[in-house]
mmCIF file of C-alpha atoms in Angstrom:
data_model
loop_
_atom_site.group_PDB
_atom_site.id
_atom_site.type_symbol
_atom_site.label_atom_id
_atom_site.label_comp_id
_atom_site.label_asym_id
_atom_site.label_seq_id
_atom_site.Cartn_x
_atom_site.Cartn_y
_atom_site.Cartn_z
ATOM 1 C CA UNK A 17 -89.375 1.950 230.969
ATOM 2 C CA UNK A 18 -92.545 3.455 229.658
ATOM 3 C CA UNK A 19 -90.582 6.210 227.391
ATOM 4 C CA UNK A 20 -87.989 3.743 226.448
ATOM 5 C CA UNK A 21 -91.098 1.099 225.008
ATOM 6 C CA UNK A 22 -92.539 4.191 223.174
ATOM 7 C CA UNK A 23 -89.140 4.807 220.978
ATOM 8 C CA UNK A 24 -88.913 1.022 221.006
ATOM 9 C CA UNK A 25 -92.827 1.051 219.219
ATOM 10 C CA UNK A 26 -92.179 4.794 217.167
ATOM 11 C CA UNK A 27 -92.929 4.674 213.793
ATOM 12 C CA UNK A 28 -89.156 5.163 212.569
ATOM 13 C CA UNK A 29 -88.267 2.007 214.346
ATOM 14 C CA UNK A 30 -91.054 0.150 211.954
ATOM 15 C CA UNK A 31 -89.563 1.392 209.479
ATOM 16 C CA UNK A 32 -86.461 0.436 209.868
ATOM 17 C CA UNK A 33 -87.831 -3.053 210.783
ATOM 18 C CA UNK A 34 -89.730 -3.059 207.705
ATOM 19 C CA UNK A 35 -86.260 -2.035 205.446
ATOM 20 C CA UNK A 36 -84.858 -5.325 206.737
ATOM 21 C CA UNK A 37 -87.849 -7.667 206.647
ATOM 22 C CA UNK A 38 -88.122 -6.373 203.077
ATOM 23 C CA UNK A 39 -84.434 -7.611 202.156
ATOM 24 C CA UNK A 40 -85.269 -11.412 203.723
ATOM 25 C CA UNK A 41 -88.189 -11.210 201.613
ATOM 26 C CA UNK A 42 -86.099 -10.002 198.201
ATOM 27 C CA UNK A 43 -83.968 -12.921 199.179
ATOM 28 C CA UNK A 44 -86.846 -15.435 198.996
ATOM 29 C CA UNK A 45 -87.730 -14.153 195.785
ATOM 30 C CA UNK A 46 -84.294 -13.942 194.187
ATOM 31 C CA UNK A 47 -83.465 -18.177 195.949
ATOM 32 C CA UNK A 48 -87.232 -19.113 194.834
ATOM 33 C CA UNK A 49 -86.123 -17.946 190.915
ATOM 34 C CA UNK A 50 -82.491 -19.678 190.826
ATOM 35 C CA UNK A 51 -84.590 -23.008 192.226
ATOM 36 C CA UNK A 52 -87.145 -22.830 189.454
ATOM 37 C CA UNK A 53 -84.416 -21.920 186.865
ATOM 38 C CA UNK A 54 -82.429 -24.717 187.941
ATOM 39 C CA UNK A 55 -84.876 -27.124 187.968
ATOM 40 C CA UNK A 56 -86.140 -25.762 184.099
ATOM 41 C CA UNK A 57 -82.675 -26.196 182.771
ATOM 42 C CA UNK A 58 -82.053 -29.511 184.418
ATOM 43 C CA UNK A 59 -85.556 -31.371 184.340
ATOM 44 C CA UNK A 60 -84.922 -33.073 187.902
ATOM 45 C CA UNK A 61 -88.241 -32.687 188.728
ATOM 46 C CA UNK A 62 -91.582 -32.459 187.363
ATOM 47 C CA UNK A 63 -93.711 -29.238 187.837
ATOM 48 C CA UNK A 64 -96.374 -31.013 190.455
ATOM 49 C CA UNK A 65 -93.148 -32.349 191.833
ATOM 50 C CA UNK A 66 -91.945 -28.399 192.478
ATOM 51 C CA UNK A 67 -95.565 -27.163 194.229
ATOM 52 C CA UNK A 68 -95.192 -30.440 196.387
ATOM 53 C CA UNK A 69 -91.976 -29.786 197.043
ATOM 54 C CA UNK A 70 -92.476 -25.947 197.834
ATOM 55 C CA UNK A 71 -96.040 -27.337 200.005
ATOM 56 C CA UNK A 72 -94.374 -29.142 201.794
ATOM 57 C CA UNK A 73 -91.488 -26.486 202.946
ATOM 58 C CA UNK A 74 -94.457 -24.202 203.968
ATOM 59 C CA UNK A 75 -96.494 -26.490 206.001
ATOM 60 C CA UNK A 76 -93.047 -27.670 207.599
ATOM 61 C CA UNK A 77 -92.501 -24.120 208.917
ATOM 62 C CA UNK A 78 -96.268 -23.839 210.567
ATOM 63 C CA UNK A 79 -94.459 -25.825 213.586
ATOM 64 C CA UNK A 80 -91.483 -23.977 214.419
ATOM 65 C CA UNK A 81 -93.256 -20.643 213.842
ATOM 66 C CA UNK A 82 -96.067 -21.434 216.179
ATOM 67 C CA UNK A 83 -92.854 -22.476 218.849
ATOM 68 C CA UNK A 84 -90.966 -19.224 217.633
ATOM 69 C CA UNK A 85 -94.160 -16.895 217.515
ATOM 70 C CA UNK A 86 -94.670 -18.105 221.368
ATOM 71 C CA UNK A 87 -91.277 -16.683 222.705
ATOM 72 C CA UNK A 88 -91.906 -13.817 220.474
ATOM 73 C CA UNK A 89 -95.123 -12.665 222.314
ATOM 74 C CA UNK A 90 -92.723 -12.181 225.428
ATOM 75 C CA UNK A 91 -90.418 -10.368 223.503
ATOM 76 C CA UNK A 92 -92.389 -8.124 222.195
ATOM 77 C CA UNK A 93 -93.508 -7.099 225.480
ATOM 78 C CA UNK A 94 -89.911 -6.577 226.317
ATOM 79 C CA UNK A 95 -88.119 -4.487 223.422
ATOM 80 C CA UNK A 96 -91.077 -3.852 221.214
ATOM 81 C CA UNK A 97 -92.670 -5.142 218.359
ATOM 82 C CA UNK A 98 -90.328 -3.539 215.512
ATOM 83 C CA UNK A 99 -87.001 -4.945 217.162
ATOM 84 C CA UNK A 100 -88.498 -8.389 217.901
ATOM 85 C CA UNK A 101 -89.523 -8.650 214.172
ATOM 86 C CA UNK A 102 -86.379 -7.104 212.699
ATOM 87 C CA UNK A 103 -84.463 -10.303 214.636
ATOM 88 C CA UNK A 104 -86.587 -13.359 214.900
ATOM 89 C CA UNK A 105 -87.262 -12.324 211.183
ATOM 90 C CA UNK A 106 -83.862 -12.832 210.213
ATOM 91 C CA UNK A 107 -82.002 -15.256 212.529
ATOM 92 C CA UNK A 108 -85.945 -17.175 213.573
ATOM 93 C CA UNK A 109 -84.747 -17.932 217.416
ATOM 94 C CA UNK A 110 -86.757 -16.143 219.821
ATOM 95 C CA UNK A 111 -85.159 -17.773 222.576
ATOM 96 C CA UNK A 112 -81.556 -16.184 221.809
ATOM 97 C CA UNK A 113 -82.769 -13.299 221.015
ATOM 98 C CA UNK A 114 -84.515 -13.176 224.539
ATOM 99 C CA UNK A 115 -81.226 -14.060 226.167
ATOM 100 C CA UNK A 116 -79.163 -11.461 224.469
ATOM 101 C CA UNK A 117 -81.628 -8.855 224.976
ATOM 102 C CA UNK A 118 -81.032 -9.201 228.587
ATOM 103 C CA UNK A 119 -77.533 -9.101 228.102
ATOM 104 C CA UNK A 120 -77.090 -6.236 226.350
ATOM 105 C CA UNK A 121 -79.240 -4.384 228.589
ATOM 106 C CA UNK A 122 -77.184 -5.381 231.648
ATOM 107 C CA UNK A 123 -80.503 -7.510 233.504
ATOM 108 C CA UNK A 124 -82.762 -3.865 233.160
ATOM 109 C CA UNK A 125 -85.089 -5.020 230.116
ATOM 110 C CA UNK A 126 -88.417 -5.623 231.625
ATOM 111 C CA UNK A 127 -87.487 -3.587 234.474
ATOM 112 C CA UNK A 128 -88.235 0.472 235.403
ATOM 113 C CA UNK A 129 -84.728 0.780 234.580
ATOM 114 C CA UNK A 130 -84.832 -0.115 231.087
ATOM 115 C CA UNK A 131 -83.719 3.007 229.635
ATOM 116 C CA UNK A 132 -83.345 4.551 225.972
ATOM 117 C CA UNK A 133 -79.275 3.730 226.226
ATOM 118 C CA UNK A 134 -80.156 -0.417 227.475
ATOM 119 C CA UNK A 135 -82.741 -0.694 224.728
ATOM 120 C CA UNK A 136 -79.590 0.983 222.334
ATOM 121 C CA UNK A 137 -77.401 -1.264 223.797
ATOM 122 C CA UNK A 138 -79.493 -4.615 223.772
ATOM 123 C CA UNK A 139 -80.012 -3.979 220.594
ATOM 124 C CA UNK A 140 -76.684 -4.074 219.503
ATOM 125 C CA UNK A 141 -75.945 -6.951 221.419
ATOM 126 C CA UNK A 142 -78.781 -8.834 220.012
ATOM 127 C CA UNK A 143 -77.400 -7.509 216.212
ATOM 128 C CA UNK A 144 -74.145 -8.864 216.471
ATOM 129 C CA UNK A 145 -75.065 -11.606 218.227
ATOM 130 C CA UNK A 146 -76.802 -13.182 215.392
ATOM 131 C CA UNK A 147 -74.598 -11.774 212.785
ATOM 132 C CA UNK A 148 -72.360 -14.693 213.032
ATOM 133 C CA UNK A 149 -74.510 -16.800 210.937
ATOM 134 C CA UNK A 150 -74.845 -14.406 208.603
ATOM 135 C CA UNK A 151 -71.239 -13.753 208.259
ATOM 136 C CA UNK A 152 -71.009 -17.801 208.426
ATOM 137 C CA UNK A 153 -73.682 -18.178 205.217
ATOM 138 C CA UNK A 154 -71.620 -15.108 203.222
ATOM 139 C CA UNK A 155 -68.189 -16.314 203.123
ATOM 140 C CA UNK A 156 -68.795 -20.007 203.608
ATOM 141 C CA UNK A 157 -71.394 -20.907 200.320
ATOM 142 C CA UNK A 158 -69.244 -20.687 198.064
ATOM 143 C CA UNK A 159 -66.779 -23.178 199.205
ATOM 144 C CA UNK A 160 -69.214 -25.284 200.437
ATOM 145 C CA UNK A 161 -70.466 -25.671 196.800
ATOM 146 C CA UNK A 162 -67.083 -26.396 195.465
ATOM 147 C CA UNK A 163 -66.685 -29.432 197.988
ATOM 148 C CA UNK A 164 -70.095 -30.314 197.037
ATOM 149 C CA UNK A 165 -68.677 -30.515 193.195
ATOM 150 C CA UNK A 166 -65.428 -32.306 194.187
ATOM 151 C CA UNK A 167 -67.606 -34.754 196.531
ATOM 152 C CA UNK A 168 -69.300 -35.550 193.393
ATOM 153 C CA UNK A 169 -66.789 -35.810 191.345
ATOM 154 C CA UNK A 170 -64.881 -38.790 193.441
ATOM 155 C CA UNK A 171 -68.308 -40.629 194.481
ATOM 156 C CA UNK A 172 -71.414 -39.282 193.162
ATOM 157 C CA UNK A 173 -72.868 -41.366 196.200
ATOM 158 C CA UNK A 174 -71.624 -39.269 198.836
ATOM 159 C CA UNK A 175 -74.154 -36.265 198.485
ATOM 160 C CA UNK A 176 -76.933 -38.890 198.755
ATOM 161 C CA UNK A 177 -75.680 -40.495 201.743
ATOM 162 C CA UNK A 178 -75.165 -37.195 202.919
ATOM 163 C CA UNK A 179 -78.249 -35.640 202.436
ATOM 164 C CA UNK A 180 -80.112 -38.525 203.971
ATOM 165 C CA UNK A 181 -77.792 -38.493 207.016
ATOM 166 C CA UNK A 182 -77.009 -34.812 208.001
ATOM 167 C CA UNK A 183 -80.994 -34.199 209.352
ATOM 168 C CA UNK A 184 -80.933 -37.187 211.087
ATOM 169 C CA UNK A 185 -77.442 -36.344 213.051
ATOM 170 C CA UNK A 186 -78.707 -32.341 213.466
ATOM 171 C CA UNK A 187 -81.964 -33.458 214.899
ATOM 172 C CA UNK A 188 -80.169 -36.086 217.123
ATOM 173 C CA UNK A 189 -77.711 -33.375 218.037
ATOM 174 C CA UNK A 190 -79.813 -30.968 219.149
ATOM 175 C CA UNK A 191 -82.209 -33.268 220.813
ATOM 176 C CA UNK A 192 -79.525 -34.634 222.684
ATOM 177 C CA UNK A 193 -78.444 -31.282 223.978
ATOM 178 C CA UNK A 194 -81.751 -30.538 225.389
ATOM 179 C CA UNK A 195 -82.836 -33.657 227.153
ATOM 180 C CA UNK A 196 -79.983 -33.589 228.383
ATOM 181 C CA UNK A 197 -80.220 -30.202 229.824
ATOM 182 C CA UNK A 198 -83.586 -30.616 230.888
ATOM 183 C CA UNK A 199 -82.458 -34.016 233.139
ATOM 184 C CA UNK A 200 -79.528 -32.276 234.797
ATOM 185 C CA UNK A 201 -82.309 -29.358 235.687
ATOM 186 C CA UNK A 202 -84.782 -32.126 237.305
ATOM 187 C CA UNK A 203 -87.313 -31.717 234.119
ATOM 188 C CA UNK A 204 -88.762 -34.175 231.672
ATOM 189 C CA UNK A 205 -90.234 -31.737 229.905
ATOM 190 C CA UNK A 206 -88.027 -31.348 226.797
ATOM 191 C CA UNK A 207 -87.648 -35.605 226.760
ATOM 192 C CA UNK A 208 -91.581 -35.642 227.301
ATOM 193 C CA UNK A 209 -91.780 -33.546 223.604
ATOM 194 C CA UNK A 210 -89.363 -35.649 222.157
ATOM 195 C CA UNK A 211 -91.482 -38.496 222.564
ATOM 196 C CA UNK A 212 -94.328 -36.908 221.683
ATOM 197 C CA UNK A 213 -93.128 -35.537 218.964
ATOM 198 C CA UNK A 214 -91.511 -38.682 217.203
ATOM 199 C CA UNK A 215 -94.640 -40.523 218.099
ATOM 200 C CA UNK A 216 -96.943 -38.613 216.535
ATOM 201 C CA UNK A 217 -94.488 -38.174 212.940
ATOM 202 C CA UNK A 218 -94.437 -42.181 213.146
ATOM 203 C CA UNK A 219 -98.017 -42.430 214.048
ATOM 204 C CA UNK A 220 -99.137 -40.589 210.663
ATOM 205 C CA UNK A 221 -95.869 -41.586 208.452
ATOM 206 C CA UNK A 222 -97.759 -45.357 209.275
ATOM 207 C CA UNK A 223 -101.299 -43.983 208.729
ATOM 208 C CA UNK A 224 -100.449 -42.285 205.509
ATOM 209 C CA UNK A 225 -98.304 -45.224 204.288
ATOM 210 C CA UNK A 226 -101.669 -47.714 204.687
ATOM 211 C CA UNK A 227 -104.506 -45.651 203.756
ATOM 212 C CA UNK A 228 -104.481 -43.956 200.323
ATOM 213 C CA UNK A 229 -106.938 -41.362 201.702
ATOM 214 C CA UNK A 230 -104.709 -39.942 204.070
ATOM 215 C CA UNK A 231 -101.321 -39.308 202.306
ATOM 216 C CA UNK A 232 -102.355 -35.922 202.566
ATOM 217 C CA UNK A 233 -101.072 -36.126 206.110
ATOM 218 C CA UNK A 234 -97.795 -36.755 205.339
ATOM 219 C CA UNK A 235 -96.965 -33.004 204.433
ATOM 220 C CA UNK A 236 -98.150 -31.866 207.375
ATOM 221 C CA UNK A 237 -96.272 -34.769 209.955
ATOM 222 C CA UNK A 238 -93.813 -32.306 210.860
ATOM 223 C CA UNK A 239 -96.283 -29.167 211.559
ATOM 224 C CA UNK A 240 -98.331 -31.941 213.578
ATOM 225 C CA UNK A 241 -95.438 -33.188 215.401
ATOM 226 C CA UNK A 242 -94.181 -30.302 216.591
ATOM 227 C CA UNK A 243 -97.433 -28.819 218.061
ATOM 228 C CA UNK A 244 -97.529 -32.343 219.453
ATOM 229 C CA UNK A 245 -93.918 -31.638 221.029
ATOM 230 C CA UNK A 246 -94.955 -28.381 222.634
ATOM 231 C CA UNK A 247 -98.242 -28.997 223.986
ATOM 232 C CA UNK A 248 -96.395 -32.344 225.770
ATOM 233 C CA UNK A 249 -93.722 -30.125 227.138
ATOM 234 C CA UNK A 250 -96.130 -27.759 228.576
ATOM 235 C CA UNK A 251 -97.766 -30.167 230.667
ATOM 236 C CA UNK A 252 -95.032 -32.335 231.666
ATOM 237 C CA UNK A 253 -93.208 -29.219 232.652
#
């Protein structure tokens, strides 16, 4: 396991991590431009409306990265710190990537027989396992944005109501799935950060609403409620 960590840490496989990283980042770029050229030609929003706007996507992404950064730790101990960044950098869950690592190196990762060919292997696996989004996002765009057009051709309404509605049925979704899981399994840990989570977004949503001082807060409810979320899971678990 020792020699097959060292390759996994070499300096070719950083850079190869780095080639990657570095398109994600040209992507951010080249979506950041099209956003601000798009707002230019169309005068939707106001420039302090933009920085708040772009503010408040940052601070949103403190929470999950703290929760994705925590998985990542064990990862890292597990295929290396190039791999780990070359995959939660582009798909973000730790957690698959964790689960197909294992799989692709039939049980062995994290074990003395973790060899050069499992780490090979669990790469791969963990490579096309999260291609499928990718794949998803390439060919799928494009029509989505003509049913966007046609939507708003027939009732301009309909991307409103859906905009407002599709986060609150993915959150339910997904929150859903894992209570769920975690009652069947005899744990009220992932309820317990549910809890915790929408209690503290509706404790400073209130807070922010009455005092003037503390609107400030309001950017960061999500960031809050998610630390909020893990630190209640932890314990109850």
């Amino acid at each position: 396991m020792k020699e097959t960590l060292i390759i996994a840490n070499s300096p070719m496989m950083w850079v190869l991590s780095l080639a990657i990283i570095s398109v994600v980042i040209a992507q951010v770029l080249i979506f950041y431009r099209l956003a601000k050229n798009f707002v230019k030609d169309t005068n939707l929003l106001s420039d302090d409306e933009v920085a708040k706007a772009l503010r408040i996507g940052v601070i949103g992404t403190i929470g999950p990265a703290i929760a994705v950064f925590a998985i990542a730790v064990a990862l890292i101990a597990q295929v290396g710190g190039p791999l780990t960044l070359a995959r939660v950098g582009v798909i973000g869950s730790a957690a698959f990537e964790m689960i197909a690592a294992k799989l692709g190196s039939a049980g062995t990762v994290a074990t003395p027989d973790f060899t050069p060919d499992m780490l090979s292997a669990a790469a791969w696996v963990m490579t096309l396992g999260g291609s499928g989004w990718l794949i998803m996002v390439f060919f799928a765009t494009k029509k989505l944005d003509s049913f966007q057009e046609a939507a708003k051709k027939s009732n301009p309404l309909v991307i409103g109501y859906m905009s407002t509605f599709a986060p609150f049925v993915i959150f339910l979704t997904l929150s859903y799935k894992e209570v769920s899981k975690g009652l069947e399994s005899s744990t009220a840990a992932p309820l317990a950060a549910l809890l915790a989570g929408a209690v503290v977004m509706y404790a400073i949503k209130t807070a922010a609403s009455r005092n003037a001082s503390m609107k400030w807060m309001k950017e960061w409810a999500m960031g809050f409620a998610v630390i909020a979320g893990m630190i209640a899971g932890s314990i109850v678990g």
